Short mmCIF file of C-alpha atoms in Angstrom, two decimals:
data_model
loop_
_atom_site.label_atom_id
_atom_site.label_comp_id
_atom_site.label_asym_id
_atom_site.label_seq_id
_atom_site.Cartn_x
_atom_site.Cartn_y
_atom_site.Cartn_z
CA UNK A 23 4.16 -11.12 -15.34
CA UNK A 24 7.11 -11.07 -13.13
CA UNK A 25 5.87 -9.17 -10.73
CA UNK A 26 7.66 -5.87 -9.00
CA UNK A 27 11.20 -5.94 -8.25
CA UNK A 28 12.94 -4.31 -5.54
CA UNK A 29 16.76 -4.08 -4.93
CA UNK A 30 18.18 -4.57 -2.44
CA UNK A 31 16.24 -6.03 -0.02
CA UNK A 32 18.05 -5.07 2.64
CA UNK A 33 19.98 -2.19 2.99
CA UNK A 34 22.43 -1.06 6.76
CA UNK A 35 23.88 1.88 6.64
CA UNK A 36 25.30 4.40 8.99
CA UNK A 37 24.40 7.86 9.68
CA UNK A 38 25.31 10.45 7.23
CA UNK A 39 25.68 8.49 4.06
CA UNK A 40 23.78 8.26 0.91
CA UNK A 41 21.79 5.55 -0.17
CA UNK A 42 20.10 4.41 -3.54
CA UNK A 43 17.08 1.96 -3.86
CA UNK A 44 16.02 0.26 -7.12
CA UNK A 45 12.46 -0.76 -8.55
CA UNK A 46 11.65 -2.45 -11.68
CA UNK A 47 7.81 -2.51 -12.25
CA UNK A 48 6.09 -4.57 -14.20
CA UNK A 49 6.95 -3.85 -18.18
CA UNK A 50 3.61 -2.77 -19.47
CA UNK A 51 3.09 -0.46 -16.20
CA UNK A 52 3.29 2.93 -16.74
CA UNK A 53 2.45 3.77 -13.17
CA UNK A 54 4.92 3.15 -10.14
CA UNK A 55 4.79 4.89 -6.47
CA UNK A 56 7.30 4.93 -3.73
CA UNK A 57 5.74 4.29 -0.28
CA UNK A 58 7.54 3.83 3.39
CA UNK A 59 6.22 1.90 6.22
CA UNK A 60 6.79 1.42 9.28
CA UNK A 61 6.23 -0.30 12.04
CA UNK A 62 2.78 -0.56 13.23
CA UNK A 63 1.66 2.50 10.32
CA UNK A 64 -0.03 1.48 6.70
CA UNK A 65 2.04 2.46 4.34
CA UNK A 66 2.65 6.35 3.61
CA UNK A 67 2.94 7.63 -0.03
CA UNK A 68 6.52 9.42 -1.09
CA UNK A 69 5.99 10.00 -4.79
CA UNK A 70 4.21 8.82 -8.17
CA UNK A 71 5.96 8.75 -11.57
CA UNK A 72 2.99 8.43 -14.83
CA UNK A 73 5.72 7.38 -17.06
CA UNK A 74 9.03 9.38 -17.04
CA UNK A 75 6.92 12.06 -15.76
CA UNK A 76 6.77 13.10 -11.76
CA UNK A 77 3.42 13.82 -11.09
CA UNK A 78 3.17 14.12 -7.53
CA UNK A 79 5.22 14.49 -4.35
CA UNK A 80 4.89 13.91 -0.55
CA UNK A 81 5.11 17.24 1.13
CA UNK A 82 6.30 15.01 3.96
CA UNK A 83 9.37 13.99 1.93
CA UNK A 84 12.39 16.19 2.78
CA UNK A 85 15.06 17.89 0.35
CA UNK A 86 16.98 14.47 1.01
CA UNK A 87 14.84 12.46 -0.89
CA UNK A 88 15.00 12.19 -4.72
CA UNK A 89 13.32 9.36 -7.36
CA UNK A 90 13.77 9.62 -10.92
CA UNK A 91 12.85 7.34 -13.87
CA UNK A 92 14.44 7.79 -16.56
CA UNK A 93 12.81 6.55 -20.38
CA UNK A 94 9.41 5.63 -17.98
CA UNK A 95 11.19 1.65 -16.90
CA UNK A 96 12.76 1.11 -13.49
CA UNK A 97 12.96 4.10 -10.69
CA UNK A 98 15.58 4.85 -8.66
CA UNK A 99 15.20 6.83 -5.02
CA UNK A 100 17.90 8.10 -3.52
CA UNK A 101 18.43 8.89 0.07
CA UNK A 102 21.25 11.97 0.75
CA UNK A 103 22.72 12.42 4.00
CA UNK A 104 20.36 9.30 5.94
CA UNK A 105 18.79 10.28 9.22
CA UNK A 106 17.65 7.14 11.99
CA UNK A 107 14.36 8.27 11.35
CA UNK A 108 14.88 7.47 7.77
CA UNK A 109 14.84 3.27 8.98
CA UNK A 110 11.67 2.10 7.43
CA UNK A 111 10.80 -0.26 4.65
CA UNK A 112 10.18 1.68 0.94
CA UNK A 113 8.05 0.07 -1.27
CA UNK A 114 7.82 0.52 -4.61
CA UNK A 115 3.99 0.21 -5.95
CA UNK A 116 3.31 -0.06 -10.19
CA UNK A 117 -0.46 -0.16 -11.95
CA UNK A 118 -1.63 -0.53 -15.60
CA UNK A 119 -2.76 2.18 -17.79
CA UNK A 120 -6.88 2.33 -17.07
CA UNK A 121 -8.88 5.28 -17.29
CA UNK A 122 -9.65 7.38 -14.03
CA UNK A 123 -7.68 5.81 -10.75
CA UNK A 124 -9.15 2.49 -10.48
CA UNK A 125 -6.09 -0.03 -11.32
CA UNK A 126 -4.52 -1.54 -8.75
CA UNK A 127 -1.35 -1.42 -7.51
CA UNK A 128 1.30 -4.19 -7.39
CA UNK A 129 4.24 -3.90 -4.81
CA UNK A 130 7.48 -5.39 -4.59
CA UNK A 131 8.07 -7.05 -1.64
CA UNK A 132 10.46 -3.71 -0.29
CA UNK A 133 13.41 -2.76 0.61
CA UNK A 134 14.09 -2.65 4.27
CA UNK A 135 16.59 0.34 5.12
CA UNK A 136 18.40 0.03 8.43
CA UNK A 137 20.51 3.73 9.41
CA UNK A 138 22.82 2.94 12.79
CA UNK B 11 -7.62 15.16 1.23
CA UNK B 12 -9.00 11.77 1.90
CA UNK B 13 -8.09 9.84 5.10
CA UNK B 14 -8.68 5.96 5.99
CA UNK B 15 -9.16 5.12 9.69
CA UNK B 16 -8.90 1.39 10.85
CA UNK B 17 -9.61 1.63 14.58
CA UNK B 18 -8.51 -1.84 15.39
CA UNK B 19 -4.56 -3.20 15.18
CA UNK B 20 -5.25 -6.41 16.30
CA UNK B 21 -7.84 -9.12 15.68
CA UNK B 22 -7.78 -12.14 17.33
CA UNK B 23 -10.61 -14.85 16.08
CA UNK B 24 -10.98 -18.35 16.59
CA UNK B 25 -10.88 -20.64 13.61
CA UNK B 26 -14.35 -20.76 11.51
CA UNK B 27 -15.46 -18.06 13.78
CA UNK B 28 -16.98 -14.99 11.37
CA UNK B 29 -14.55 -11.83 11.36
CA UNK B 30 -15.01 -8.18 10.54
CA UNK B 31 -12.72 -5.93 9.97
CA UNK B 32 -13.67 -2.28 10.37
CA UNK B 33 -12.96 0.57 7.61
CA UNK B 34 -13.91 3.75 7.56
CA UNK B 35 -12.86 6.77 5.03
CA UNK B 36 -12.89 10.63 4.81
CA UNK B 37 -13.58 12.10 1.56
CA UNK B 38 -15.40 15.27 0.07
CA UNK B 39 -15.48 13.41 -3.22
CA UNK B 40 -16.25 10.53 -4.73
CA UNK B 41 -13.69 7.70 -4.16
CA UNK B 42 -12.43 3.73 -4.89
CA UNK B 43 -11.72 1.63 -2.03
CA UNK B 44 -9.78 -1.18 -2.11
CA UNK B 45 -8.54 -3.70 0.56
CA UNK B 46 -4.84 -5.13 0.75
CA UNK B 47 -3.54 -8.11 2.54
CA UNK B 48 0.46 -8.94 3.50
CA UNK B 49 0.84 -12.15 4.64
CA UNK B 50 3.89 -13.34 6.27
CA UNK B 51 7.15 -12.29 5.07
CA UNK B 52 5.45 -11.43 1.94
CA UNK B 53 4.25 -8.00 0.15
CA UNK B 54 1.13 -6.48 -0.35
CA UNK B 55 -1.45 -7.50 -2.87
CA UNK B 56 -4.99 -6.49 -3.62
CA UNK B 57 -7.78 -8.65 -1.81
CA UNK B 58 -10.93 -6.75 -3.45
CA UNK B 59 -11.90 -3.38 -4.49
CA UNK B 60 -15.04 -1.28 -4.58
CA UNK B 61 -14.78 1.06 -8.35
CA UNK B 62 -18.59 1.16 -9.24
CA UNK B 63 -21.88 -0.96 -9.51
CA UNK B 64 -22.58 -3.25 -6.92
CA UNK B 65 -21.82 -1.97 -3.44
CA UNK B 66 -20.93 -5.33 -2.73
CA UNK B 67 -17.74 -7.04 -3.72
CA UNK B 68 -16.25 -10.51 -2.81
CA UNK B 69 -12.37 -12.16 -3.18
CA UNK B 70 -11.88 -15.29 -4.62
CA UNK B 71 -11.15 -16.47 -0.89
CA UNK B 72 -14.11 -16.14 0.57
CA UNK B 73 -13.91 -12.21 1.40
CA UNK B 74 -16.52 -9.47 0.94
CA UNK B 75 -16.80 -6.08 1.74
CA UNK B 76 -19.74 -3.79 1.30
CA UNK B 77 -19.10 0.33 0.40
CA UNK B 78 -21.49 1.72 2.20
CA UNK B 79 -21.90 5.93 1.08
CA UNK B 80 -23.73 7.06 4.21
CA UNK B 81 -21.66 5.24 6.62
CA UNK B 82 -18.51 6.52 4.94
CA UNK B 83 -17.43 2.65 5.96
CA UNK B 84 -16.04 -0.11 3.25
CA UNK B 85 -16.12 -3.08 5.97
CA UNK B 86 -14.52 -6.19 5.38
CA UNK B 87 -15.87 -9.31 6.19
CA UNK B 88 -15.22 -13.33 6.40
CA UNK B 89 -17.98 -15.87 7.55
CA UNK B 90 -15.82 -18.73 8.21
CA UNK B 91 -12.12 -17.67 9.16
CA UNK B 92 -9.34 -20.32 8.33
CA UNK B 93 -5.62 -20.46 9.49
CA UNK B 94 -3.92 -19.09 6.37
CA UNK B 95 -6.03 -15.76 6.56
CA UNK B 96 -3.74 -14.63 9.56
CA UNK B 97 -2.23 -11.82 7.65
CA UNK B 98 -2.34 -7.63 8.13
CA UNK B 99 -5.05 -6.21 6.01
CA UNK B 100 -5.55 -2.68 5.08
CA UNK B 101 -7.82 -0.75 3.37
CA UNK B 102 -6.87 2.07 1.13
CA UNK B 103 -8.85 4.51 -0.78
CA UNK B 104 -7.84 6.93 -3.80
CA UNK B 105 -10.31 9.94 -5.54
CA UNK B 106 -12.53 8.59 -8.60
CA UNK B 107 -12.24 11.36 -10.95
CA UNK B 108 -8.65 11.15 -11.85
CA UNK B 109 -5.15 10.29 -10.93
CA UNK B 110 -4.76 10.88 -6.84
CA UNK B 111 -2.22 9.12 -4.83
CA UNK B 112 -3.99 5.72 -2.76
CA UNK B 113 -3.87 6.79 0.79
CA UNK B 114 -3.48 3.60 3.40
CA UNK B 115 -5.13 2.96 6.81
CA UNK B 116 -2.89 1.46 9.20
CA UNK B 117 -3.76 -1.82 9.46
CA UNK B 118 -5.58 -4.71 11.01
CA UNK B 119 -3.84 -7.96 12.21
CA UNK B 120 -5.83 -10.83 11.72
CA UNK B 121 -4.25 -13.83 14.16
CA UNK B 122 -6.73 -16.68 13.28
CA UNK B 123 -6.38 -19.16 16.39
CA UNK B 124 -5.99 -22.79 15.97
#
């Protein structure tokens, strides 16, 4: 178990541009979220892949924001056109196959995005 | 939709003083708790969780919690508070009867004091 893996960890970038974030779960996870937090907030659910599959998406997330994961391994999510509100650490979350929604989740340790 | 409210931020206890941190959910269903800790420059990882069976559940340091289904509160506790527990807990809940997203509360600080 190597645990959840989260490139970069840092990320600056100015206003306007595009920016990509990568996770690598756990290998026999078949689960993996996107969160962002913030300062002084838990953190706040983006999206949640079962496999390849993208089961479920934050109404809160804009048109900007975009994950994919393609063959059901490591996720992407993609930033278009970055905002300063869009500063925030993302985690990336994965959990084992179990029945019902009791598995835990393992995070990486997050990407913290900085947009000047 | 289901909902987690920590009331306090911060909680400031001396060492091998008890602690308690407070948790209480919203949900029209029936739900899993679970309780997270980051400490320091680290990520998040699971402390204990609540699935089914015994309402109360203990970490292998020294935690418990108790889900209590009246009270709508999953409570964490500590008798004896050391140094390294200074972390930010939260407690999160997700729906029982299938895949739903885990919805976070926003935290607790716990600043143990030497």
């Amino acid at each position: 178990d190597t645990g959840v893996s989260q490139n970069p960890r840092h990320k600056i970038t100015k206003r306007g541009q595009n920016v990509t974030f990568r996770c690598d779960p756990i290998s026999e996870h078949n689960r993996l979220y996107w969160y962002r937090q913030t300062l002084g907030q838990g953190p706040e659910f983006l999206t949640y892949f079962q496999n390849e599959a993208q089961l479920e998406k934050s109404r809160l997330l804009s048109d900007r924001f975009s994950a994919e994961r393609p063959k059901g391994s490591f996720s992407t999510l993609e930033i278009q056109r970055t905002e300063q509100g869009d500063s925030a650490m993302y985690l990336c979350a994965s959990s084992a196959p179990l029945v019902g929604a009791g598995s835990p989740l393992h995070f990486g340790n997050g990407t913290r995005l900085t947009v000047t | 939709a289901q909902s987690v409210t920590q009331l306090d931020s911060q909680v400031p206890v001396f060492e091998e003083a008890p602690v308690e941190l407070r948790c209480n959910y919203s949900s029209s269903v029936s739900v899993y708790l679970f309780w997270y800790v980051q400490y320091p420059n680290q990520g998040l990882q699971l402390l204990l969780k609540y699935l089914s069976g015994s309402t109360l559940v203990e970490s292998i340091n020294g935690f418990e919690a108790e889900f209590n289904k009246s009270q709508t509160s999953f409570h964490l506790r500590k008798p004896s508070v050391h140094i390294s527990d200074t972390a930010e807990y939260f407690c999160a809940v997700t729906y029982s009867g299938g895949y739903q997203k885990v919805t976070f509360g926003t935290g607790t600080k716990l600043q143990v004091i030497p």
